[in-house]
Amino acid sequence: MCDRSNRKSDICEADGDVRIIGKDTRMVFVGPPQSNDNGEGESWTIKPYARKWAADSGARVREVTLKSVRGYGDDTRCSVNYTVPALVFAIGGWTGNFFHDFADVLVPLFETAYPFGGEVQFLIANMNPPWMDKYRPFFQNLSRYEIIEYDNDDTVRCFKHVTLGLRCSSAEDFQMDPSKSPHGYTMFDFAMFARSVFSLESEHPSRVGERSDKKPRLMIITRTKTRRFVNAEEIVQKAAEVGYEVVMTEADPDVSKFSSIVNSCDVLMGVHGSALTNMIFLPTDAVVIQVVPWGNMDWAAGHHFRDPSKQMKLKYLEYSINEEETTLSELYPREHAVFKDPLSLHRQGWATYARIFLREQNVRLNVTRFRPFLERALRLLRRE
């Protein structure tokens, strides 16, 4: 019935006569006869959101109980019967952050729902209408049916098969493990799906040759508050000098509009942050350049973007700034643990780590030191 072995997500499946009562956050089904005296069967309660290990994210996710019973009472009399299966999940948690929108919901949703070929009914808890409007094209490409808002639904809906929770073949964020995925799905499959959702036309980067007059397009994603490039114009000038047509922009919340701009580019560059998630819209074999801030952030850089980019069949370059390129040098003396022992600050917990290395830090890129990375990206494009 329920598989709790995955680090990220619990998932339950029930076949037979399954009845969903949304307002009571429960699902009941007639299970096999049980030996206990009260006539009730087993019961499972889960939070159907793919980040179960993070307690603070789970606090914003509704629990749903799946219970096996011997028979039904009047309160579970069917109001509507369905011939298609149901998929019940939540979009609470850390959604609202662009990276987690994909890592916690859209990627697991693809892995769980895509095999149904559109013949599946979504029932969604913790509904957020603005969030849903932003990503509705993804949902419309995975289900042919109107979404049911689970939280306030007082209709008893009856199904022959129900899946509760989203499947995660990988325990890592923004990744899939085809060896553990029932259908062998990969992040490349998801990237292709995401591009099809918005009818993006570029499948491969522009052909860049030694004698070509066509300049490759480099998108530099800027940030306005934290981890921003304080010398953005200097970076643009250096990139143009190397031979790029530069598009410098902030990430746009209009996913349809921004995905089209990303797809028109050959190289995507930005400081470590959620906006790099837009790499899913790049053409296959395009180049991603992740600028990693100061503070021993190699694990985060690899876990969130280095590994997923390679799984999407993108070329990847990583530039780690030195202590001369971080504005933390203007806030802390060189003898401080920020420079002498950053890992000691990691060990103080997320609050300290995030405050110093994610929120207080901006980047002043040494364009002379960085230039070889721009040139290497060009060479990678020419190989294509």
mmCIF file with all atom_site columns, C-alpha atoms in Angstrom, residues 184-276:
data_model
loop_
_atom_site.group_PDB
_atom_site.id
_atom_site.type_symbol
_atom_site.label_atom_id
_atom_site.label_alt_id
_atom_site.label_comp_id
_atom_site.label_asym_id
_atom_site.label_entity_id
_atom_site.label_seq_id
_atom_site.pdbx_PDB_ins_code
_atom_site.Cartn_x
_atom_site.Cartn_y
_atom_site.Cartn_z
_atom_site.occupancy
_atom_site.B_iso_or_equiv
_atom_site.pdbx_formal_charge
_atom_site.auth_seq_id
_atom_site.auth_comp_id
_atom_site.auth_asym_id
_atom_site.auth_atom_id
_atom_site.pdbx_PDB_model_num
ATOM 1  C CA . GLY A 1 184 ? 13.323 4.726  -16.787 1.00 0.00 ? 184 GLY A CA 1
ATOM 2  C CA . TYR A 1 185 ? 12.712 8.470  -16.953 1.00 0.00 ? 185 TYR A CA 1
ATOM 3  C CA . THR A 1 186 ? 15.635 10.903 -16.888 1.00 0.00 ? 186 THR A CA 1
ATOM 4  C CA . MET A 1 187 ? 16.066 14.638 -16.421 1.00 0.00 ? 187 MET A CA 1
ATOM 5  C CA . PHE A 1 188 ? 16.604 14.828 -20.167 1.00 0.00 ? 188 PHE A CA 1
ATOM 6  C CA . ASP A 1 189 ? 13.085 13.427 -20.608 1.00 0.00 ? 189 ASP A CA 1
ATOM 7  C CA . PHE A 1 190 ? 11.765 16.100 -18.269 1.00 0.00 ? 190 PHE A CA 1
ATOM 8  C CA . ALA A 1 191 ? 13.655 18.868 -20.074 1.00 0.00 ? 191 ALA A CA 1
ATOM 9  C CA . MET A 1 192 ? 12.215 17.719 -23.397 1.00 0.00 ? 192 MET A CA 1
ATOM 10 C CA . PHE A 1 193 ? 8.750  17.679 -21.839 1.00 0.00 ? 193 PHE A CA 1
ATOM 11 C CA . ALA A 1 194 ? 9.215  21.180 -20.367 1.00 0.00 ? 194 ALA A CA 1
ATOM 12 C CA . ARG A 1 195 ? 10.252 22.529 -23.761 1.00 0.00 ? 195 ARG A CA 1
ATOM 13 C CA . SER A 1 196 ? 7.238  20.908 -25.407 1.00 0.00 ? 196 SER A CA 1
ATOM 14 C CA . VAL A 1 197 ? 4.905  22.499 -22.834 1.00 0.00 ? 197 VAL A CA 1
ATOM 15 C CA . PHE A 1 198 ? 5.832  25.958 -24.138 1.00 0.00 ? 198 PHE A CA 1
ATOM 16 C CA . SER A 1 199 ? 6.413  24.887 -27.769 1.00 0.00 ? 199 SER A CA 1
ATOM 17 C CA . LEU A 1 200 ? 10.059 25.976 -27.646 1.00 0.00 ? 200 LEU A CA 1
ATOM 18 C CA . GLU A 1 201 ? 11.647 25.674 -31.063 1.00 0.00 ? 201 GLU A CA 1
ATOM 19 C CA . SER A 1 202 ? 15.423 25.509 -30.519 1.00 0.00 ? 202 SER A CA 1
ATOM 20 C CA . GLU A 1 203 ? 16.551 21.916 -30.083 1.00 0.00 ? 203 GLU A CA 1
ATOM 21 C CA . HIS A 1 204 ? 20.286 22.624 -30.358 1.00 0.00 ? 204 HIS A CA 1
ATOM 22 C CA . PRO A 1 205 ? 22.546 25.682 -29.958 1.00 0.00 ? 205 PRO A CA 1
ATOM 23 C CA . SER A 1 206 ? 23.304 27.898 -32.924 1.00 0.00 ? 206 SER A CA 1
ATOM 24 C CA . ARG A 1 207 ? 26.094 26.599 -35.132 1.00 0.00 ? 207 ARG A CA 1
ATOM 25 C CA . VAL A 1 208 ? 29.181 28.576 -34.211 1.00 0.00 ? 208 VAL A CA 1
ATOM 26 C CA . GLY A 1 209 ? 32.177 28.170 -36.500 1.00 0.00 ? 209 GLY A CA 1
ATOM 27 C CA . GLU A 1 210 ? 35.554 29.818 -36.718 1.00 0.00 ? 210 GLU A CA 1
ATOM 28 C CA . ARG A 1 211 ? 34.443 31.646 -39.879 1.00 0.00 ? 211 ARG A CA 1
ATOM 29 C CA . SER A 1 212 ? 30.841 32.237 -38.902 1.00 0.00 ? 212 SER A CA 1
ATOM 30 C CA . ASP A 1 213 ? 29.551 35.778 -38.542 1.00 0.00 ? 213 ASP A CA 1
ATOM 31 C CA . LYS A 1 214 ? 26.831 34.583 -36.187 1.00 0.00 ? 214 LYS A CA 1
ATOM 32 C CA . LYS A 1 215 ? 27.513 35.409 -32.568 1.00 0.00 ? 215 LYS A CA 1
ATOM 33 C CA . PRO A 1 216 ? 26.410 32.948 -29.899 1.00 0.00 ? 216 PRO A CA 1
ATOM 34 C CA . ARG A 1 217 ? 23.861 34.331 -27.441 1.00 0.00 ? 217 ARG A CA 1
ATOM 35 C CA . LEU A 1 218 ? 24.945 34.499 -23.809 1.00 0.00 ? 218 LEU A CA 1
ATOM 36 C CA . MET A 1 219 ? 22.254 35.070 -21.190 1.00 0.00 ? 219 MET A CA 1
ATOM 37 C CA . ILE A 1 220 ? 23.547 36.555 -17.948 1.00 0.00 ? 220 ILE A CA 1
ATOM 38 C CA . ILE A 1 221 ? 20.903 36.190 -15.250 1.00 0.00 ? 221 ILE A CA 1
ATOM 39 C CA . THR A 1 222 ? 21.206 39.072 -12.830 1.00 0.00 ? 222 THR A CA 1
ATOM 40 C CA . ARG A 1 223 ? 19.992 39.297 -9.256  1.00 0.00 ? 223 ARG A CA 1
ATOM 41 C CA . THR A 1 224 ? 18.817 42.502 -7.607  1.00 0.00 ? 224 THR A CA 1
ATOM 42 C CA . LYS A 1 225 ? 19.221 41.753 -3.903  1.00 0.00 ? 225 LYS A CA 1
ATOM 43 C CA . THR A 1 226 ? 21.590 38.992 -2.851  1.00 0.00 ? 226 THR A CA 1
ATOM 44 C CA . ARG A 1 227 ? 24.494 37.336 -4.695  1.00 0.00 ? 227 ARG A CA 1
ATOM 45 C CA . ARG A 1 228 ? 24.272 39.953 -7.409  1.00 0.00 ? 228 ARG A CA 1
ATOM 46 C CA . PHE A 1 229 ? 27.002 40.959 -9.835  1.00 0.00 ? 229 PHE A CA 1
ATOM 47 C CA . VAL A 1 230 ? 28.165 44.394 -8.667  1.00 0.00 ? 230 VAL A CA 1
ATOM 48 C CA . ASN A 1 231 ? 30.166 44.879 -11.887 1.00 0.00 ? 231 ASN A CA 1
ATOM 49 C CA . ALA A 1 232 ? 27.588 43.541 -14.347 1.00 0.00 ? 232 ALA A CA 1
ATOM 50 C CA . GLU A 1 233 ? 28.403 46.071 -17.070 1.00 0.00 ? 233 GLU A CA 1
ATOM 51 C CA . GLU A 1 234 ? 32.073 45.128 -16.973 1.00 0.00 ? 234 GLU A CA 1
ATOM 52 C CA . ILE A 1 235 ? 31.114 41.461 -17.405 1.00 0.00 ? 235 ILE A CA 1
ATOM 53 C CA . VAL A 1 236 ? 28.917 42.321 -20.384 1.00 0.00 ? 236 VAL A CA 1
ATOM 54 C CA . GLN A 1 237 ? 31.750 44.251 -22.030 1.00 0.00 ? 237 GLN A CA 1
ATOM 55 C CA . LYS A 1 238 ? 34.190 41.371 -21.557 1.00 0.00 ? 238 LYS A CA 1
ATOM 56 C CA . ALA A 1 239 ? 31.703 38.847 -22.963 1.00 0.00 ? 239 ALA A CA 1
ATOM 57 C CA . ALA A 1 240 ? 31.095 41.037 -26.014 1.00 0.00 ? 240 ALA A CA 1
ATOM 58 C CA . GLU A 1 241 ? 34.856 41.336 -26.476 1.00 0.00 ? 241 GLU A CA 1
ATOM 59 C CA . VAL A 1 242 ? 35.158 37.546 -26.489 1.00 0.00 ? 242 VAL A CA 1
ATOM 60 C CA . GLY A 1 243 ? 32.498 37.331 -29.186 1.00 0.00 ? 243 GLY A CA 1
ATOM 61 C CA . TYR A 1 244 ? 29.074 36.957 -27.595 1.00 0.00 ? 244 TYR A CA 1
ATOM 62 C CA . GLU A 1 245 ? 25.768 38.655 -28.186 1.00 0.00 ? 245 GLU A CA 1
ATOM 63 C CA . VAL A 1 246 ? 24.841 39.320 -24.563 1.00 0.00 ? 246 VAL A CA 1
ATOM 64 C CA . VAL A 1 247 ? 21.360 39.198 -23.070 1.00 0.00 ? 247 VAL A CA 1
ATOM 65 C CA . MET A 1 248 ? 21.474 40.503 -19.502 1.00 0.00 ? 248 MET A CA 1
ATOM 66 C CA . THR A 1 249 ? 18.212 40.078 -17.620 1.00 0.00 ? 249 THR A CA 1
ATOM 67 C CA . GLU A 1 250 ? 16.519 39.158 -14.381 1.00 0.00 ? 250 GLU A CA 1
ATOM 68 C CA . ALA A 1 251 ? 14.468 35.983 -14.328 1.00 0.00 ? 251 ALA A CA 1
ATOM 69 C CA . ASP A 1 252 ? 10.879 36.783 -15.304 1.00 0.00 ? 252 ASP A CA 1
ATOM 70 C CA . PRO A 1 253 ? 7.994  35.252 -13.301 1.00 0.00 ? 253 PRO A CA 1
ATOM 71 C CA . ASP A 1 254 ? 6.137  34.779 -16.598 1.00 0.00 ? 254 ASP A CA 1
ATOM 72 C CA . VAL A 1 255 ? 7.470  31.294 -17.300 1.00 0.00 ? 255 VAL A CA 1
ATOM 73 C CA . SER A 1 256 ? 6.058  31.082 -20.821 1.00 0.00 ? 256 SER A CA 1
ATOM 74 C CA . LYS A 1 257 ? 7.696  34.358 -21.844 1.00 0.00 ? 257 LYS A CA 1
ATOM 75 C CA . PHE A 1 258 ? 11.031 33.779 -20.130 1.00 0.00 ? 258 PHE A CA 1
ATOM 76 C CA . SER A 1 259 ? 11.393 30.165 -21.268 1.00 0.00 ? 259 SER A CA 1
ATOM 77 C CA . SER A 1 260 ? 11.278 31.372 -24.873 1.00 0.00 ? 260 SER A CA 1
ATOM 78 C CA . ILE A 1 261 ? 14.116 33.838 -24.256 1.00 0.00 ? 261 ILE A CA 1
ATOM 79 C CA . VAL A 1 262 ? 16.222 31.189 -22.507 1.00 0.00 ? 262 VAL A CA 1
ATOM 80 C CA . ASN A 1 263 ? 15.615 28.745 -25.348 1.00 0.00 ? 263 ASN A CA 1
ATOM 81 C CA . SER A 1 264 ? 16.942 31.302 -27.846 1.00 0.00 ? 264 SER A CA 1
ATOM 82 C CA . CYS A 1 265 ? 20.313 31.404 -26.051 1.00 0.00 ? 265 CYS A CA 1
ATOM 83 C CA . ASP A 1 266 ? 23.366 29.183 -26.372 1.00 0.00 ? 266 ASP A CA 1
ATOM 84 C CA . VAL A 1 267 ? 24.960 29.863 -22.980 1.00 0.00 ? 267 VAL A CA 1
ATOM 85 C CA . LEU A 1 268 ? 23.286 30.540 -19.624 1.00 0.00 ? 268 LEU A CA 1
ATOM 86 C CA . MET A 1 269 ? 25.351 32.153 -16.887 1.00 0.00 ? 269 MET A CA 1
ATOM 87 C CA . GLY A 1 270 ? 24.471 33.152 -13.339 1.00 0.00 ? 270 GLY A CA 1
ATOM 88 C CA . VAL A 1 271 ? 25.443 33.107 -9.689  1.00 0.00 ? 271 VAL A CA 1
ATOM 89 C CA . HIS A 1 272 ? 24.254 30.056 -7.754  1.00 0.00 ? 272 HIS A CA 1
ATOM 90 C CA . GLY A 1 273 ? 20.540 30.528 -7.115  1.00 0.00 ? 273 GLY A CA 1
ATOM 91 C CA . SER A 1 274 ? 17.079 29.388 -8.108  1.00 0.00 ? 274 SER A CA 1
ATOM 92 C CA . ALA A 1 275 ? 17.091 31.288 -11.429 1.00 0.00 ? 275 ALA A CA 1
ATOM 93 C CA . LEU A 1 276 ? 19.584 28.758 -12.822 1.00 0.00 ? 276 LEU A CA 1
#
